[in-house]
Structures are given as structure tokens and as C-alpha cells.
Short mmCIF file of C-alpha atoms and ligand atoms in Angstrom, two decimals:
data_model
loop_
_atom_site.label_atom_id
_atom_site.label_comp_id
_atom_site.label_asym_id
_atom_site.label_seq_id
_atom_site.Cartn_x
_atom_site.Cartn_y
_atom_site.Cartn_z
CA MET A 697 151.45 -15.48 247.82
CA PRO A 698 154.12 -13.02 246.88
CA ARG A 699 154.02 -11.50 243.39
CA GLY A 700 157.14 -13.01 242.48
CA ASP A 701 156.16 -16.43 243.36
CA ARG A 702 152.77 -16.26 241.46
CA GLU A 703 154.42 -15.04 238.32
CA ALA A 704 156.70 -18.02 238.67
CA LYS A 705 153.81 -20.61 239.14
CA LEU A 706 151.68 -19.18 236.33
CA VAL A 707 154.72 -19.66 234.11
CA ALA A 708 155.13 -23.24 235.28
CA LEU A 709 151.85 -23.94 235.05
CA HIS A 710 151.31 -22.54 231.44
CA ALA A 711 154.14 -24.96 230.34
CA GLU A 712 152.44 -27.44 231.85
CA MET A 713 149.23 -26.92 230.19
CA ARG A 714 151.04 -26.46 226.73
CA ARG A 715 152.57 -30.04 226.97
CA CYS A 716 148.71 -31.44 228.21
CA ARG A 717 147.64 -34.36 225.88
CA ARG A 718 145.08 -35.56 228.68
CA CYS A 719 142.30 -35.42 226.19
CA LEU A 720 143.85 -36.81 223.49
CA ASP A 721 145.20 -39.51 225.43
CA ALA A 722 141.55 -40.02 226.27
CA GLY A 723 140.51 -40.18 222.90
CA TYR A 724 138.90 -36.87 222.39
CA PRO A 725 139.45 -35.41 219.34
CA ILE A 726 140.78 -31.94 220.20
CA THR A 727 143.55 -29.63 218.81
CA PRO A 728 146.34 -30.10 221.39
CA ARG A 729 147.04 -26.26 221.80
CA PRO A 730 145.78 -24.68 224.93
CA ILE A 731 144.73 -20.97 224.32
CA PHE A 732 145.02 -18.53 227.64
CA SER A 733 146.49 -15.02 228.11
CA GLY A 734 146.88 -12.87 230.68
CA VAL A 735 149.10 -11.77 233.87
CA ALA A 736 149.63 -13.16 237.42
CA THR A 737 148.33 -9.69 238.70
CA ALA A 738 144.98 -9.58 236.78
CA ARG A 739 142.12 -8.58 238.91
CA ILE A 740 139.65 -9.94 236.58
CA MET A 741 139.44 -13.27 234.78
CA VAL A 742 137.22 -14.16 231.72
CA VAL A 743 136.47 -17.64 231.52
CA GLY A 744 134.99 -18.90 228.33
CA GLN A 745 133.98 -22.43 227.26
CA ALA A 746 136.64 -23.33 225.07
CA PRO A 747 138.62 -21.65 222.09
CA GLY A 748 137.37 -21.76 218.75
CA LEU A 749 139.10 -22.34 215.25
CA ASN A 750 140.16 -18.67 215.05
CA GLU A 751 141.65 -18.55 218.77
CA THR A 752 143.71 -22.06 217.95
CA ARG A 753 145.14 -20.46 214.94
CA THR A 754 146.13 -17.39 216.36
CA GLY A 755 146.97 -18.17 219.82
CA ARG A 756 144.73 -15.64 221.53
CA PRO A 757 141.52 -16.20 223.46
CA PHE A 758 138.14 -14.76 222.01
CA ASP A 759 139.85 -13.51 218.57
CA GLY A 760 137.10 -14.23 216.41
CA PRO A 761 133.60 -12.76 215.84
CA ALA A 762 132.53 -14.04 219.08
CA GLY A 763 135.62 -12.16 220.80
CA ARG A 764 134.56 -9.00 218.62
CA ARG A 765 131.27 -8.96 220.33
CA LEU A 766 132.65 -9.73 223.92
CA PHE A 767 134.76 -6.72 223.56
CA ALA A 768 132.09 -4.49 222.45
CA TRP A 769 130.17 -5.48 225.51
CA LEU A 770 133.21 -4.79 227.53
CA GLY A 771 134.09 -1.73 225.59
CA GLN A 772 130.39 -0.53 226.69
CA ALA A 773 131.67 -1.00 230.28
CA GLY A 774 134.69 1.51 229.85
CA PHE A 775 137.33 -1.41 229.08
CA VAL A 776 139.57 -1.10 226.18
CA GLU A 777 140.57 -4.22 224.47
CA ASP A 778 144.31 -3.92 224.02
CA GLU A 779 144.86 -2.93 227.80
CA PHE A 780 142.30 -5.58 228.88
CA ARG A 781 144.53 -8.15 226.98
CA ARG A 782 147.73 -6.85 228.46
CA THR A 783 146.74 -6.44 232.04
CA GLN A 784 143.71 -8.98 232.79
CA TYR A 785 143.50 -12.64 232.41
CA ILE A 786 141.42 -14.72 229.99
CA THR A 787 141.17 -18.19 229.72
CA ALA A 788 138.52 -21.31 229.52
CA VAL A 789 136.85 -24.46 230.97
CA THR A 790 138.65 -26.59 228.60
CA LYS A 791 141.56 -24.96 227.04
CA CYS A 792 142.13 -26.99 223.50
CA TYR A 793 139.70 -26.60 220.51
CA PRO A 794 137.26 -29.24 220.73
CA GLY A 795 136.56 -29.55 217.00
CA LYS A 796 133.30 -29.23 214.65
CA LYS A 797 130.19 -30.84 215.38
CA GLY A 798 129.00 -31.79 212.19
CA ALA A 799 127.95 -28.70 209.96
CA ARG A 800 126.58 -27.03 213.29
CA GLY A 801 129.45 -25.56 214.53
CA ASP A 802 131.99 -26.25 217.21
CA ARG A 803 131.61 -29.20 219.68
CA VAL A 804 130.57 -28.56 223.27
CA PRO A 805 133.27 -30.31 225.28
CA THR A 806 132.00 -33.44 227.23
CA ALA A 807 131.55 -33.44 230.88
CA ALA A 808 134.50 -36.06 230.90
CA GLU A 809 136.77 -33.62 229.15
CA ARG A 810 135.94 -30.98 231.25
CA ARG A 811 136.69 -32.93 234.23
CA LEU A 812 140.27 -33.75 232.73
CA CYS A 813 140.81 -29.93 232.42
CA ALA A 814 139.11 -28.71 235.73
CA PRO A 815 142.37 -28.78 237.78
CA PHE A 816 144.20 -26.18 235.40
CA LEU A 817 141.43 -23.89 235.79
CA ALA A 818 141.25 -24.08 239.58
CA ARG A 819 144.90 -23.55 239.54
CA GLU A 820 144.81 -20.77 237.32
CA LEU A 821 142.11 -19.40 239.73
CA GLU A 822 144.60 -19.83 242.87
CA ILE A 823 147.37 -18.33 241.43
CA VAL A 824 145.85 -15.30 239.78
CA ALA A 825 143.25 -14.77 242.55
CA PRO A 826 141.00 -12.75 240.56
CA LYS A 827 138.15 -10.35 242.42
CA LEU A 828 136.05 -10.45 239.70
CA ILE A 829 135.48 -13.44 237.44
CA ILE A 830 133.33 -13.21 234.17
CA PRO A 831 132.02 -16.72 233.29
CA VAL A 832 131.00 -16.16 229.48
CA GLY A 833 128.08 -18.81 228.48
CA ARG A 834 126.10 -21.36 230.24
CA ILE A 835 129.26 -24.06 230.38
CA ALA A 836 131.64 -21.16 232.00
CA ILE A 837 128.69 -20.03 234.21
CA SER A 838 127.56 -23.57 235.50
CA ARG A 839 131.48 -24.21 236.80
CA PHE A 840 130.80 -21.09 238.89
CA LEU A 841 127.25 -20.82 239.71
CA GLY A 842 126.12 -24.68 239.22
CA GLU A 843 123.03 -25.20 236.54
CA ILE A 844 121.47 -21.99 236.49
CA GLY A 845 119.47 -20.38 233.49
CA LEU A 846 120.72 -17.36 231.76
CA ASP A 847 117.44 -15.44 232.82
CA GLU A 848 118.85 -15.94 236.28
CA ALA A 849 122.46 -15.39 235.89
CA VAL A 850 122.89 -12.57 233.47
CA GLY A 851 122.32 -8.94 234.76
CA LYS A 852 123.49 -10.04 238.37
CA VAL A 853 126.45 -9.99 240.39
CA PHE A 854 127.05 -13.16 242.53
CA ASN A 855 129.61 -13.28 245.73
CA ARG A 856 130.97 -16.95 246.13
CA ASP A 857 134.10 -17.30 248.26
CA ASP A 858 134.78 -13.49 248.49
CA ARG A 859 134.96 -13.47 244.46
CA LEU A 860 132.48 -11.66 242.62
CA ILE A 861 130.89 -13.47 239.42
CA LEU A 862 129.44 -11.71 236.64
CA PRO A 863 128.06 -13.68 234.04
CA LEU A 864 127.62 -12.92 230.28
CA PRO A 865 125.86 -14.96 227.46
CA HIS A 866 127.99 -16.44 225.19
CA PRO A 867 128.32 -13.92 222.72
CA SER A 868 127.61 -16.29 219.63
CA GLY A 869 126.43 -19.40 221.25
CA ALA A 870 123.13 -17.54 222.67
CA ASN A 871 122.09 -15.72 219.73
CA LEU A 872 118.47 -16.85 220.25
CA TRP A 873 118.50 -15.91 223.94
CA LEU A 874 120.28 -12.59 222.83
CA ASN A 875 117.45 -11.74 220.35
CA ARG A 876 114.74 -11.39 223.03
CA PRO A 877 114.08 -7.99 224.08
CA GLU A 878 114.30 -9.15 228.09
CA SER A 879 117.53 -10.58 226.98
CA LYS A 880 118.92 -7.27 225.72
CA ASP A 881 117.64 -5.74 229.37
CA LEU A 882 119.42 -8.39 231.33
CA LEU A 883 122.80 -7.86 229.11
CA HIS A 884 122.31 -4.11 229.53
CA ALA A 885 122.15 -4.46 233.40
CA ALA A 886 125.28 -6.82 233.48
CA ILE A 887 127.20 -4.29 231.55
CA ILE A 888 126.04 -1.39 233.96
CA HIS A 889 127.03 -3.49 236.77
CA LEU A 890 130.60 -4.36 234.98
CA ARG A 891 130.94 -0.41 234.62
CA ARG A 892 130.43 -0.01 238.32
CA LEU A 893 133.09 -2.62 239.29
CA ARG A 894 135.59 -1.40 237.05
CA LYS A 895 135.47 2.30 238.51
CA SER A 896 135.43 0.67 242.07
CA MET A 897 138.53 -1.71 241.32
CA SER A 898 140.24 1.09 239.44
CA VAL A 899 140.86 -1.22 236.31
S1 SF4 B 798 141.64 -29.00 227.03
FE1 SF4 B 798 142.69 -29.15 228.72
S2 SF4 B 798 142.99 -31.44 229.62
FE2 SF4 B 798 142.44 -31.47 227.42
S3 SF4 B 798 144.19 -31.80 226.40
FE3 SF4 B 798 143.90 -29.52 226.65
S4 SF4 B 798 144.96 -28.68 228.28
FE4 SF4 B 798 144.68 -31.01 228.57
#
């Protein structure tokens, strides 16, 4: 797709997402403010689970404590946060804040909500056509690799439909997993892969 067409399609898709009320209409208590950022020329797409409250307030994906941890990992691979945000693409499986689940943190979007939002992610992928996808957390990883445990996913690079998939754990939702010594080794392996891919893609 020519670059101008991709940029125009992405602008139209963003406008459509901002108007979307599908989850509210279906009775889910989301905050209708889709959160995403990035450009049609991005070669890397980060896909999280859903925005949190911080992101919904600021309008920037991965803008809270989880984002600081994620960008610390990306920084270890050689990426600079401001440049990454300006030149790559960041989105989520569901684009709107799902709300709290009691006192235990944010609610995980239901399978039905994920289905409602799935066409938007499919169109982002089609328009941006990233070479490398970084799904962050179990829900995002399952979107690309099916049901697979973090032990099987993190530290590896998968090839699906000519796209490279490099899974990362959720920076705030996988604390128990991240605290194990063997998990730190897997995360380190993922960062080494990411550093190598950044250099080979000249990003
Ligand atoms: S989460 Fe997705 S489908 Fe649901 S209201 Fe937001 S943009 Fe629409």
C-alpha cells in the first residue's frame, strides 16, 4: 500500500476508533477513550492488554509505572523512549480503559470485549504492517500465539505470517512471574533478541 494511502487510512481508522461506543452499548463499564499512538510507517508495533487509568488521563499508551518498566526494558535493547513513541506504534487488544475490579487493580477485558475490539487491531496491523510485533502480557500474547505460557513465550522470537513476534511479560501484571530467577533469564534473552532485531532493522 503506498505510504500516502496508509497514512490516510490510519487517520480514518483513528477517527473511527475515537467515535466507538461498542462496549458501552453492550453494557461493559469501560471509559470510552481509545488509547493508541504511532505512525503508519512504524516497523514495530507494541500491543498491550488495555490502557490503564494513567493512560486514559494523559492519552498516551504505557504512560504509568508499567510503561516506565516497559521502556526500561526497551532501553536495555537500545531504544530511546521519545524516539520510539514518535516513530513506532503502540496499541492494545482493547483500546479503552476497562475500569477497576474491586480493590485488586484493573479489570481484564472479557473475551466478548476483546472480540468487539478485535477488528480495530486487525486493521491497525493491516495498515501499519509492522515487521516486528511486541505483545506485552498474557492477553496480548494469546492474540498472536494462542494459549501459551509465559515460560514458553518469553525469550523466543516467533514467525507468524512473515511477521516476527517477540513476547514480553506484562510489566505490572506479571510480578510473581518476574520475581523468579528463571524468569529474569527469559526476560534477559528477550531483550538480547530485541537488541539484535533493532540493529538488523536499523531502527
Ligand atoms: S474497547 Fe474497542 S470496541 Fe470497546 S468501545 Fe473501546 S474502541 Fe470500541
